[in-house]
mmCIF file of C-alpha atoms in Angstrom:
data_model
loop_
_atom_site.group_PDB
_atom_site.id
_atom_site.type_symbol
_atom_site.label_atom_id
_atom_site.label_comp_id
_atom_site.label_asym_id
_atom_site.label_seq_id
_atom_site.Cartn_x
_atom_site.Cartn_y
_atom_site.Cartn_z
ATOM 1 C CA UNK A 1 39.720 10.651 0.545
ATOM 2 C CA UNK A 2 38.608 7.782 2.921
ATOM 3 C CA UNK A 3 35.664 6.025 1.195
ATOM 4 C CA UNK A 4 35.038 3.633 4.070
ATOM 5 C CA UNK A 5 32.322 5.516 5.847
ATOM 6 C CA UNK A 6 30.622 6.250 2.602
ATOM 7 C CA UNK A 7 30.537 2.619 1.335
ATOM 8 C CA UNK A 8 29.612 1.544 4.824
ATOM 9 C CA UNK A 9 26.449 3.913 4.822
ATOM 10 C CA UNK A 10 25.509 2.452 1.425
ATOM 11 C CA UNK A 11 24.977 -1.008 2.974
ATOM 12 C CA UNK A 12 21.482 -0.188 4.280
ATOM 13 C CA UNK A 13 20.740 1.802 1.204
ATOM 14 C CA UNK A 14 21.136 -0.566 -1.526
ATOM 15 C CA UNK A 15 18.622 -3.262 -0.367
ATOM 16 C CA UNK A 16 16.459 -4.654 -2.991
ATOM 17 C CA UNK A 17 16.439 -6.017 -6.396
ATOM 18 C CA UNK A 18 19.482 -5.695 -8.398
ATOM 19 C CA UNK A 19 17.575 -4.502 -11.642
ATOM 20 C CA UNK A 20 16.116 -1.645 -9.701
ATOM 21 C CA UNK A 21 18.627 1.149 -10.232
ATOM 22 C CA UNK A 22 18.317 3.150 -7.126
ATOM 23 C CA UNK A 23 20.213 6.273 -6.402
ATOM 24 C CA UNK A 24 22.295 4.574 -3.678
ATOM 25 C CA UNK A 25 23.176 2.000 -6.199
ATOM 26 C CA UNK A 26 24.280 4.445 -8.828
ATOM 27 C CA UNK A 27 26.357 6.183 -6.069
ATOM 28 C CA UNK A 28 27.956 2.979 -5.049
ATOM 29 C CA UNK A 29 28.929 2.163 -8.711
ATOM 30 C CA UNK A 30 30.631 5.449 -8.938
ATOM 31 C CA UNK A 31 32.563 5.152 -5.792
ATOM 32 C CA UNK A 32 33.491 1.502 -6.324
ATOM 33 C CA UNK A 33 34.838 2.203 -9.683
ATOM 34 C CA UNK A 34 37.185 4.782 -8.258
ATOM 35 C CA UNK A 35 38.244 2.306 -5.450
ATOM 36 C CA UNK A 36 38.659 -0.604 -7.786
ATOM 37 C CA UNK A 37 41.436 1.399 -9.649
ATOM 38 C CA UNK A 38 43.743 1.614 -6.553
ATOM 39 C CA UNK A 39 46.384 -0.748 -5.417
ATOM 40 C CA UNK A 40 45.117 -4.097 -3.906
ATOM 41 C CA UNK A 41 46.501 -3.295 -0.249
ATOM 42 C CA UNK A 42 44.556 0.025 -0.226
ATOM 43 C CA UNK A 43 41.265 -1.634 -1.470
ATOM 44 C CA UNK A 44 41.750 -4.275 1.341
ATOM 45 C CA UNK A 45 42.196 -1.573 3.705
ATOM 46 C CA UNK A 46 39.156 0.248 2.854
ATOM 47 C CA UNK A 47 36.940 -2.909 2.850
ATOM 48 C CA UNK A 48 38.420 -3.959 6.189
ATOM 49 C CA UNK A 49 37.640 -0.872 7.872
ATOM 50 C CA UNK A 50 38.856 0.348 11.320
ATOM 51 C CA UNK A 51 40.199 -2.044 13.824
ATOM 52 C CA UNK A 52 38.526 -2.654 17.014
ATOM 53 C CA UNK A 53 40.053 -0.810 19.962
ATOM 54 C CA UNK A 54 41.987 -2.879 22.510
ATOM 55 C CA UNK A 55 40.639 -1.829 26.030
ATOM 56 C CA UNK A 56 43.245 -2.293 28.637
ATOM 57 C CA UNK A 57 40.476 -3.170 31.226
ATOM 58 C CA UNK A 58 39.041 -5.891 29.019
ATOM 59 C CA UNK A 59 40.284 -9.285 30.521
ATOM 60 C CA UNK A 60 38.437 -11.408 28.049
ATOM 61 C CA UNK A 61 40.131 -14.358 26.260
ATOM 62 C CA UNK A 62 40.032 -12.542 22.910
ATOM 63 C CA UNK A 63 41.418 -9.412 24.100
ATOM 64 C CA UNK A 64 44.356 -10.957 25.955
ATOM 65 C CA UNK A 65 44.939 -13.235 22.941
ATOM 66 C CA UNK A 66 45.080 -10.272 20.582
ATOM 67 C CA UNK A 67 47.360 -8.351 22.950
ATOM 68 C CA UNK A 68 49.746 -11.246 23.081
ATOM 69 C CA UNK A 69 49.759 -12.064 19.373
ATOM 70 C CA UNK A 70 49.535 -8.325 18.168
ATOM 71 C CA UNK A 71 46.625 -9.433 15.988
ATOM 72 C CA UNK A 72 43.961 -6.914 15.610
ATOM 73 C CA UNK A 73 40.131 -7.652 15.125
ATOM 74 C CA UNK A 74 38.036 -5.874 12.466
ATOM 75 C CA UNK A 75 34.407 -6.448 13.401
ATOM 76 C CA UNK A 76 33.281 -3.591 10.951
ATOM 77 C CA UNK A 77 34.328 -5.182 7.760
ATOM 78 C CA UNK A 78 31.985 -3.875 5.249
ATOM 79 C CA UNK A 79 31.290 -6.859 3.268
ATOM 80 C CA UNK A 80 30.708 -9.226 6.124
ATOM 81 C CA UNK A 81 28.317 -6.669 7.591
ATOM 82 C CA UNK A 82 26.562 -6.575 4.141
ATOM 83 C CA UNK A 83 26.281 -10.408 4.144
ATOM 84 C CA UNK A 84 24.859 -10.475 7.675
ATOM 85 C CA UNK A 85 22.088 -8.061 6.548
ATOM 86 C CA UNK A 86 21.526 -10.030 3.496
ATOM 87 C CA UNK A 87 22.337 -7.242 1.070
ATOM 88 C CA UNK A 88 23.059 -9.235 -1.950
ATOM 89 C CA UNK A 89 22.773 -6.012 -4.203
ATOM 90 C CA UNK A 90 25.777 -4.527 -2.356
ATOM 91 C CA UNK A 91 27.868 -7.790 -2.458
ATOM 92 C CA UNK A 92 27.304 -8.584 -6.093
ATOM 93 C CA UNK A 93 28.334 -4.914 -7.041
ATOM 94 C CA UNK A 94 31.518 -5.306 -5.174
ATOM 95 C CA UNK A 95 32.468 -8.764 -6.382
ATOM 96 C CA UNK A 96 31.832 -8.015 -10.113
ATOM 97 C CA UNK A 97 34.585 -5.388 -9.992
ATOM 98 C CA UNK A 98 36.789 -7.094 -7.582
ATOM 99 C CA UNK A 99 36.232 -10.730 -7.773
ATOM 100 C CA UNK A 100 38.973 -11.472 -5.324
ATOM 101 C CA UNK A 101 36.422 -10.566 -2.553
ATOM 102 C CA UNK A 102 35.007 -14.080 -2.611
ATOM 103 C CA UNK A 103 38.167 -15.289 -0.951
ATOM 104 C CA UNK A 104 38.109 -12.897 1.957
ATOM 105 C CA UNK A 105 37.503 -14.325 5.349
ATOM 106 C CA UNK A 106 36.520 -12.492 8.553
ATOM 107 C CA UNK A 107 38.246 -12.807 11.945
ATOM 108 C CA UNK A 108 36.633 -16.120 12.420
ATOM 109 C CA UNK A 109 37.835 -17.614 9.280
ATOM 110 C CA UNK A 110 34.393 -17.483 7.533
ATOM 111 C CA UNK A 111 33.724 -16.174 4.015
ATOM 112 C CA UNK A 112 30.438 -14.390 3.165
ATOM 113 C CA UNK A 113 29.117 -17.748 2.049
ATOM 114 C CA UNK A 114 29.534 -19.096 5.506
ATOM 115 C CA UNK A 115 27.827 -15.993 6.823
ATOM 116 C CA UNK A 116 24.997 -16.481 4.450
ATOM 117 C CA UNK A 117 24.537 -20.134 5.751
ATOM 118 C CA UNK A 118 24.464 -18.905 9.381
ATOM 119 C CA UNK A 119 21.834 -16.311 8.544
ATOM 120 C CA UNK A 120 19.991 -18.289 5.920
ATOM 121 C CA UNK A 121 20.286 -15.808 2.932
ATOM 122 C CA UNK A 122 19.790 -18.192 0.114
ATOM 123 C CA UNK A 123 20.387 -15.281 -2.510
ATOM 124 C CA UNK A 124 24.017 -14.895 -1.250
ATOM 125 C CA UNK A 125 24.542 -18.530 -0.930
ATOM 126 C CA UNK A 126 23.444 -19.320 -4.402
ATOM 127 C CA UNK A 127 26.294 -17.106 -5.770
ATOM 128 C CA UNK A 128 28.548 -20.190 -4.885
ATOM 129 C CA UNK A 129 27.034 -22.081 -7.822
ATOM 130 C CA UNK A 130 28.313 -19.329 -10.168
ATOM 131 C CA UNK A 131 31.884 -19.400 -9.510
ATOM 132 C CA UNK A 132 32.373 -23.112 -10.581
ATOM 133 C CA UNK A 133 34.992 -25.360 -9.069
ATOM 134 C CA UNK A 134 36.509 -22.685 -6.858
ATOM 135 C CA UNK A 135 33.553 -23.180 -4.398
ATOM 136 C CA UNK A 136 35.207 -26.341 -3.117
ATOM 137 C CA UNK A 137 38.020 -24.347 -1.852
ATOM 138 C CA UNK A 138 35.759 -22.052 -0.081
ATOM 139 C CA UNK A 139 33.575 -24.568 1.500
ATOM 140 C CA UNK A 140 36.603 -26.403 2.940
ATOM 141 C CA UNK A 141 37.124 -23.430 5.233
ATOM 142 C CA UNK A 142 36.597 -24.053 9.010
ATOM 143 C CA UNK A 143 36.059 -21.501 11.640
ATOM 144 C CA UNK A 144 37.972 -20.995 14.954
ATOM 145 C CA UNK A 145 35.753 -23.776 16.610
ATOM 146 C CA UNK A 146 36.495 -26.293 13.794
ATOM 147 C CA UNK A 147 33.094 -25.980 12.304
ATOM 148 C CA UNK A 148 32.878 -26.498 8.588
ATOM 149 C CA UNK A 149 30.061 -24.973 6.587
ATOM 150 C CA UNK A 150 27.707 -27.915 7.179
ATOM 151 C CA UNK A 151 28.133 -27.480 10.871
ATOM 152 C CA UNK A 152 26.976 -23.795 10.454
ATOM 153 C CA UNK A 153 23.979 -25.104 8.537
ATOM 154 C CA UNK A 154 23.349 -27.438 11.425
ATOM 155 C CA UNK A 155 23.187 -24.590 13.906
ATOM 156 C CA UNK A 156 19.861 -23.000 14.371
ATOM 157 C CA UNK A 157 19.561 -19.459 12.857
ATOM 158 C CA UNK A 158 18.452 -16.275 14.614
ATOM 159 C CA UNK A 159 14.715 -15.732 15.596
ATOM 160 C CA UNK A 160 14.253 -12.929 13.039
ATOM 161 C CA UNK A 161 15.319 -15.376 10.176
ATOM 162 C CA UNK A 162 13.252 -18.116 11.466
ATOM 163 C CA UNK A 163 10.192 -15.694 11.347
ATOM 164 C CA UNK A 164 10.585 -15.535 7.555
ATOM 165 C CA UNK A 165 8.037 -18.410 7.451
ATOM 166 C CA UNK A 166 5.089 -18.806 9.964
ATOM 167 C CA UNK A 167 4.616 -21.785 12.175
ATOM 168 C CA UNK A 168 7.327 -23.834 13.983
ATOM 169 C CA UNK A 169 6.772 -26.781 11.539
ATOM 170 C CA UNK A 170 7.376 -24.783 8.473
ATOM 171 C CA UNK A 171 10.419 -23.017 10.105
ATOM 172 C CA UNK A 172 11.725 -26.706 10.890
ATOM 173 C CA UNK A 173 11.180 -27.641 7.305
ATOM 174 C CA UNK A 174 13.193 -24.615 5.991
ATOM 175 C CA UNK A 175 16.092 -25.618 8.427
ATOM 176 C CA UNK A 176 16.136 -29.051 7.113
ATOM 177 C CA UNK A 177 16.055 -27.997 3.439
ATOM 178 C CA UNK A 178 19.034 -25.635 4.203
ATOM 179 C CA UNK A 179 21.034 -28.530 5.961
ATOM 180 C CA UNK A 180 20.141 -30.930 2.933
ATOM 181 C CA UNK A 181 21.194 -28.323 0.382
ATOM 182 C CA UNK A 182 24.512 -27.589 2.004
ATOM 183 C CA UNK A 183 25.093 -31.347 2.585
ATOM 184 C CA UNK A 184 24.737 -32.044 -1.186
ATOM 185 C CA UNK A 185 27.034 -29.045 -2.174
ATOM 186 C CA UNK A 186 30.152 -30.281 -0.249
ATOM 187 C CA UNK A 187 32.264 -33.509 -0.406
ATOM 188 C CA UNK A 188 30.875 -36.379 1.500
ATOM 189 C CA UNK A 189 33.939 -36.508 3.671
ATOM 190 C CA UNK A 190 32.913 -33.167 5.252
ATOM 191 C CA UNK A 191 29.659 -34.774 6.705
ATOM 192 C CA UNK A 192 31.658 -36.814 9.158
ATOM 193 C CA UNK A 193 34.188 -34.166 10.187
ATOM 194 C CA UNK A 194 34.142 -33.242 13.956
ATOM 195 C CA UNK A 195 34.467 -29.807 15.343
ATOM 196 C CA UNK A 196 36.442 -29.018 18.535
ATOM 197 C CA UNK A 197 33.529 -30.192 20.635
ATOM 198 C CA UNK A 198 33.749 -33.703 18.938
ATOM 199 C CA UNK A 199 30.351 -33.208 16.872
ATOM 200 C CA UNK A 200 29.568 -34.124 13.404
ATOM 201 C CA UNK A 201 27.204 -31.741 11.476
ATOM 202 C CA UNK A 202 24.234 -34.028 11.910
ATOM 203 C CA UNK A 203 24.871 -34.246 15.600
ATOM 204 C CA UNK A 204 25.072 -30.406 15.841
ATOM 205 C CA UNK A 205 21.716 -30.274 13.842
ATOM 206 C CA UNK A 206 19.867 -32.769 16.115
ATOM 207 C CA UNK A 207 21.136 -31.018 19.194
ATOM 208 C CA UNK A 208 20.470 -27.493 18.108
ATOM 209 C CA UNK A 209 16.921 -28.174 16.828
ATOM 210 C CA UNK A 210 15.453 -30.369 19.585
ATOM 211 C CA UNK A 211 13.241 -27.529 20.895
ATOM 212 C CA UNK A 212 12.154 -26.466 17.435
ATOM 213 C CA UNK A 213 10.931 -30.023 16.584
ATOM 214 C CA UNK A 214 8.822 -30.133 19.742
ATOM 215 C CA UNK A 215 7.408 -26.656 19.006
ATOM 216 C CA UNK A 216 6.655 -27.744 15.467
ATOM 217 C CA UNK A 217 4.899 -30.984 16.665
ATOM 218 C CA UNK A 218 2.866 -28.869 19.079
ATOM 219 C CA UNK A 219 1.895 -26.262 16.492
ATOM 220 C CA UNK A 220 0.869 -28.900 14.010
ATOM 221 C CA UNK A 221 -1.166 -30.979 16.554
ATOM 222 C CA UNK A 222 -3.006 -27.733 17.650
ATOM 223 C CA UNK A 223 -3.727 -26.638 14.145
ATOM 224 C CA UNK A 224 -4.885 -30.208 13.020
ATOM 225 C CA UNK A 225 -6.998 -30.671 16.041
ATOM 226 C CA UNK A 226 -8.896 -27.167 15.778
ATOM 227 C CA UNK A 227 -9.334 -27.690 11.934
ATOM 228 C CA UNK A 228 -10.588 -31.251 12.601
ATOM 229 C CA UNK A 229 -13.402 -29.898 14.776
ATOM 230 C CA UNK A 230 -14.613 -27.676 12.135
ATOM 231 C CA UNK A 231 -14.394 -30.337 9.365
ATOM 232 C CA UNK A 232 -16.472 -32.719 11.587
ATOM 233 C CA UNK A 233 -19.153 -30.205 12.124
ATOM 234 C CA UNK A 234 -19.447 -29.449 8.364
ATOM 235 C CA UNK A 235 -19.606 -33.270 7.531
ATOM 236 C CA UNK A 236 -22.408 -33.571 10.217
ATOM 237 C CA UNK A 237 -24.382 -30.614 8.892
ATOM 238 C CA UNK A 238 -24.033 -31.604 5.111
ATOM 239 C CA UNK A 239 -24.950 -35.365 5.758
ATOM 240 C CA UNK A 240 -28.082 -34.341 7.627
ATOM 241 C CA UNK A 241 -28.781 -32.025 4.738
ATOM 242 C CA UNK A 242 -28.817 -34.799 2.239
ATOM 243 C CA UNK A 243 -31.840 -36.330 3.862
ATOM 244 C CA UNK A 244 -33.691 -33.135 4.586
ATOM 245 C CA UNK A 245 -33.812 -31.903 0.957
ATOM 246 C CA UNK A 246 -35.706 -28.702 0.230
ATOM 247 C CA UNK A 247 -39.397 -29.345 -0.818
ATOM 248 C CA UNK A 248 -39.455 -32.729 0.680
ATOM 249 C CA UNK A 249 -40.308 -36.035 -0.933
ATOM 250 C CA UNK A 250 -43.446 -37.186 -2.774
ATOM 251 C CA UNK A 251 -45.593 -39.081 -0.335
ATOM 252 C CA UNK A 252 -46.712 -41.509 -3.003
ATOM 253 C CA UNK A 253 -43.372 -42.714 -4.508
ATOM 254 C CA UNK A 254 -40.832 -41.213 -2.179
ATOM 255 C CA UNK A 255 -39.050 -39.330 -5.024
ATOM 256 C CA UNK A 256 -38.007 -35.657 -4.335
ATOM 257 C CA UNK A 257 -40.499 -33.187 -5.552
ATOM 258 C CA UNK A 258 -37.997 -30.928 -7.307
ATOM 259 C CA UNK A 259 -35.793 -33.720 -8.777
ATOM 260 C CA UNK A 260 -36.338 -32.765 -12.261
ATOM 261 C CA UNK A 261 -35.061 -29.279 -11.864
ATOM 262 C CA UNK A 262 -31.508 -28.620 -12.730
ATOM 263 C CA UNK A 263 -31.072 -26.417 -9.617
ATOM 264 C CA UNK A 264 -31.849 -29.531 -7.498
ATOM 265 C CA UNK A 265 -29.142 -31.304 -9.120
ATOM 266 C CA UNK A 266 -26.800 -28.466 -8.264
ATOM 267 C CA UNK A 267 -27.937 -28.960 -4.578
ATOM 268 C CA UNK A 268 -27.160 -32.510 -4.474
ATOM 269 C CA UNK A 269 -23.809 -32.301 -6.219
ATOM 270 C CA UNK A 270 -22.657 -29.402 -3.926
ATOM 271 C CA UNK A 271 -23.792 -31.172 -0.885
ATOM 272 C CA UNK A 272 -22.197 -34.490 -1.737
ATOM 273 C CA UNK A 273 -18.878 -32.559 -2.575
ATOM 274 C CA UNK A 274 -18.963 -30.896 0.702
ATOM 275 C CA UNK A 275 -19.287 -34.198 2.519
ATOM 276 C CA UNK A 276 -16.572 -35.753 0.543
ATOM 277 C CA UNK A 277 -14.093 -32.938 0.909
ATOM 278 C CA UNK A 278 -14.767 -32.565 4.757
ATOM 279 C CA UNK A 279 -14.414 -36.283 5.187
ATOM 280 C CA UNK A 280 -11.029 -36.098 3.306
ATOM 281 C CA UNK A 281 -10.067 -33.198 5.607
ATOM 282 C CA UNK A 282 -11.024 -35.162 8.721
ATOM 283 C CA UNK A 283 -8.807 -38.063 7.574
ATOM 284 C CA UNK A 284 -5.898 -35.823 6.593
ATOM 285 C CA UNK A 285 -5.799 -34.004 9.860
ATOM 286 C CA UNK A 286 -6.075 -37.494 11.694
ATOM 287 C CA UNK A 287 -3.038 -38.550 9.853
ATOM 288 C CA UNK A 288 -1.166 -35.498 11.074
ATOM 289 C CA UNK A 289 -2.154 -36.204 14.752
ATOM 290 C CA UNK A 290 -0.967 -39.806 14.505
ATOM 291 C CA UNK A 291 2.416 -39.104 12.719
ATOM 292 C CA UNK A 292 5.733 -39.941 14.102
ATOM 293 C CA UNK A 293 7.154 -36.294 13.820
ATOM 294 C CA UNK A 294 10.571 -37.458 12.829
ATOM 295 C CA UNK A 295 12.951 -34.899 11.445
ATOM 296 C CA UNK A 296 12.505 -36.109 7.834
ATOM 297 C CA UNK A 297 8.645 -35.831 8.142
ATOM 298 C CA UNK A 298 8.973 -32.154 8.456
ATOM 299 C CA UNK A 299 10.541 -31.749 4.997
ATOM 300 C CA UNK A 300 7.519 -32.767 2.780
ATOM 301 C CA UNK A 301 5.197 -35.315 4.484
ATOM 302 C CA UNK A 302 3.943 -33.256 7.214
ATOM 303 C CA UNK A 303 3.595 -29.924 5.367
ATOM 304 C CA UNK A 304 1.955 -31.598 2.251
ATOM 305 C CA UNK A 305 -0.636 -33.170 4.701
ATOM 306 C CA UNK A 306 -1.346 -29.824 6.254
ATOM 307 C CA UNK A 307 -1.677 -28.102 2.846
ATOM 308 C CA UNK A 308 -4.264 -30.833 1.765
ATOM 309 C CA UNK A 309 -6.199 -30.605 4.983
ATOM 310 C CA UNK A 310 -6.610 -26.913 4.914
ATOM 311 C CA UNK A 311 -7.335 -26.752 1.251
ATOM 312 C CA UNK A 312 -10.105 -29.511 1.455
ATOM 313 C CA UNK A 313 -11.643 -27.627 4.500
ATOM 314 C CA UNK A 314 -11.721 -24.384 2.582
ATOM 315 C CA UNK A 315 -13.456 -26.187 -0.383
ATOM 316 C CA UNK A 316 -15.855 -28.136 1.792
ATOM 317 C CA UNK A 317 -16.918 -24.742 3.552
ATOM 318 C CA UNK A 318 -17.456 -23.188 -0.008
ATOM 319 C CA UNK A 319 -19.326 -26.287 -1.144
ATOM 320 C CA UNK A 320 -21.555 -26.006 1.970
ATOM 321 C CA UNK A 321 -22.287 -22.329 1.332
ATOM 322 C CA UNK A 322 -23.187 -23.142 -2.152
ATOM 323 C CA UNK A 323 -25.503 -25.899 -0.891
ATOM 324 C CA UNK A 324 -27.256 -23.465 1.595
ATOM 325 C CA UNK A 325 -27.643 -20.847 -1.236
ATOM 326 C CA UNK A 326 -29.093 -23.318 -3.895
ATOM 327 C CA UNK A 327 -31.604 -24.589 -1.382
ATOM 328 C CA UNK A 328 -33.193 -21.230 -1.284
ATOM 329 C CA UNK A 329 -33.304 -20.844 -5.043
ATOM 330 C CA UNK A 330 -35.155 -24.125 -5.086
ATOM 331 C CA UNK A 331 -37.762 -22.846 -2.684
ATOM 332 C CA UNK A 332 -38.070 -19.269 -3.939
ATOM 333 C CA UNK A 333 -37.621 -19.926 -7.589
ATOM 334 C CA UNK A 334 -41.181 -18.362 -8.689
ATOM 335 C CA UNK A 335 -41.514 -15.511 -6.070
ATOM 336 C CA UNK A 336 -39.447 -13.243 -3.945
ATOM 337 C CA UNK A 337 -36.212 -14.217 -5.990
ATOM 338 C CA UNK A 338 -34.485 -11.470 -4.071
ATOM 339 C CA UNK A 339 -34.477 -13.540 -0.972
ATOM 340 C CA UNK A 340 -32.095 -16.323 -2.247
ATOM 341 C CA UNK A 341 -29.890 -13.768 -4.116
ATOM 342 C CA UNK A 342 -29.574 -11.829 -0.899
ATOM 343 C CA UNK A 343 -28.733 -14.990 1.196
ATOM 344 C CA UNK A 344 -26.399 -16.180 -1.517
ATOM 345 C CA UNK A 345 -24.431 -12.883 -1.195
ATOM 346 C CA UNK A 346 -24.088 -13.252 2.604
ATOM 347 C CA UNK A 347 -23.112 -16.950 2.178
ATOM 348 C CA UNK A 348 -19.908 -15.474 0.713
ATOM 349 C CA UNK A 349 -18.906 -13.876 4.048
ATOM 350 C CA UNK A 350 -17.862 -17.084 5.705
ATOM 351 C CA UNK A 351 -15.818 -18.112 2.791
ATOM 352 C CA UNK A 352 -14.154 -14.766 2.538
ATOM 353 C CA UNK A 353 -13.408 -14.586 6.189
ATOM 354 C CA UNK A 354 -11.688 -18.049 5.998
ATOM 355 C CA UNK A 355 -9.449 -16.908 3.091
ATOM 356 C CA UNK A 356 -8.540 -13.846 5.039
ATOM 357 C CA UNK A 357 -7.746 -15.626 8.205
ATOM 358 C CA UNK A 358 -6.074 -18.706 6.812
ATOM 359 C CA UNK A 359 -4.373 -17.357 3.686
ATOM 360 C CA UNK A 360 -1.237 -16.631 5.315
ATOM 361 C CA UNK A 361 -0.836 -20.069 6.770
ATOM 362 C CA UNK A 362 -1.800 -21.840 3.502
ATOM 363 C CA UNK A 363 0.413 -19.488 1.469
ATOM 364 C CA UNK A 364 3.387 -20.326 3.587
ATOM 365 C CA UNK A 365 2.794 -24.050 3.335
ATOM 366 C CA UNK A 366 2.528 -23.898 -0.397
ATOM 367 C CA UNK A 367 5.365 -21.683 -0.688
ATOM 368 C CA UNK A 368 7.519 -23.599 1.665
ATOM 369 C CA UNK A 369 6.553 -26.980 0.164
ATOM 370 C CA UNK A 370 6.581 -26.226 -3.622
ATOM 371 C CA UNK A 371 8.557 -22.818 -3.643
ATOM 372 C CA UNK A 372 11.436 -24.409 -1.685
ATOM 373 C CA UNK A 373 12.269 -26.432 -4.683
ATOM 374 C CA UNK A 374 13.492 -23.312 -6.278
ATOM 375 C CA UNK A 375 15.090 -21.907 -3.263
ATOM 376 C CA UNK A 376 18.501 -22.941 -4.234
ATOM 377 C CA UNK A 377 17.772 -23.053 -8.023
ATOM 378 C CA UNK A 378 17.356 -19.457 -9.086
ATOM 379 C CA UNK A 379 16.167 -19.018 -12.654
ATOM 380 C CA UNK A 380 18.903 -16.548 -13.742
ATOM 381 C CA UNK A 381 22.525 -15.920 -12.645
ATOM 382 C CA UNK A 382 23.108 -12.486 -11.124
ATOM 383 C CA UNK A 383 26.745 -12.478 -10.236
ATOM 384 C CA UNK A 384 27.807 -12.286 -13.994
ATOM 385 C CA UNK A 385 24.420 -10.773 -15.212
ATOM 386 C CA UNK A 386 24.903 -8.331 -18.088
ATOM 387 C CA UNK A 387 22.344 -5.566 -18.411
ATOM 388 C CA UNK A 388 21.372 -5.800 -22.145
ATOM 389 C CA UNK A 389 20.680 -1.938 -22.005
ATOM 390 C CA UNK A 390 24.483 -1.208 -21.543
#
């Protein structure tokens, strides 16, 4: 029985966390246990799949080269298709029962780890750290164009993989983190290796990411300028509110009429906090607008400033709404208490709207800036994970 079509169809079905025992994963285990018992050449044949047909009318360089050398291409190799789709569950299951698969290369002399770098699948790439010193032999591989694994990290990934995070600046940050991680995982001599085009990995990265840097700069400046306008308006409003306090001043001594009330203290504190936070937000966004926008600034400096600016803007809006609500509690503390309560409820609307509209951006910034520290440092090993229930 030819298991190739069945195994191939399971690639798309076994996506998900390894711990989740789906029916597709259970079926894969059963089939793969049977395949793993077969001779090595038969296992290789099943995993290699069918050879690409050679069309006589195809005059491309690869086709002519294949005809002369007699070498066949296998673009439907199961494990490399799984790597391109980021199906780590499928790959882990195969490698556990047949560890030699980590040495396999495709028609372009690339391993699954090279594919993972191209498509930015950190889950697959992190498996390198579980195979010990053998990873040095794998990372030394170079493709048909002379690119080592750091060259591949320097190439910009596909549009759909860039879209994993929102905003060109955060996408640039993720690309830089990948290049930095791969650079630290290989011998220093690889960093100066040149491909067939005479380019080092750093030169490839700079050349490939010119457009993304410009888009990141444009995105950050637009976001910062728009948020800065809002922060300036808030600062103006709360500054004026500090001198137009509810109830007014005592005409004799100039002391606020309600200064002894605790609710008045809440008004003063919330108004002052709104002013301080909005001023901080203004200065933060101003620093973004005046940044150099060098490559290294996208790693931590610019995302941290953006996160600080958006966070302080949100807190200043919240404090402003508290100030607004408290002022009515001061004025209507004896009669018609339903008025400040109703207005206080409505004051929550702008805060909630801001959270809904800006949550995605803020979450992406926080995840990219702080969550990226654990992007290549998973909490647990999965390649040699043993289910305690077994």
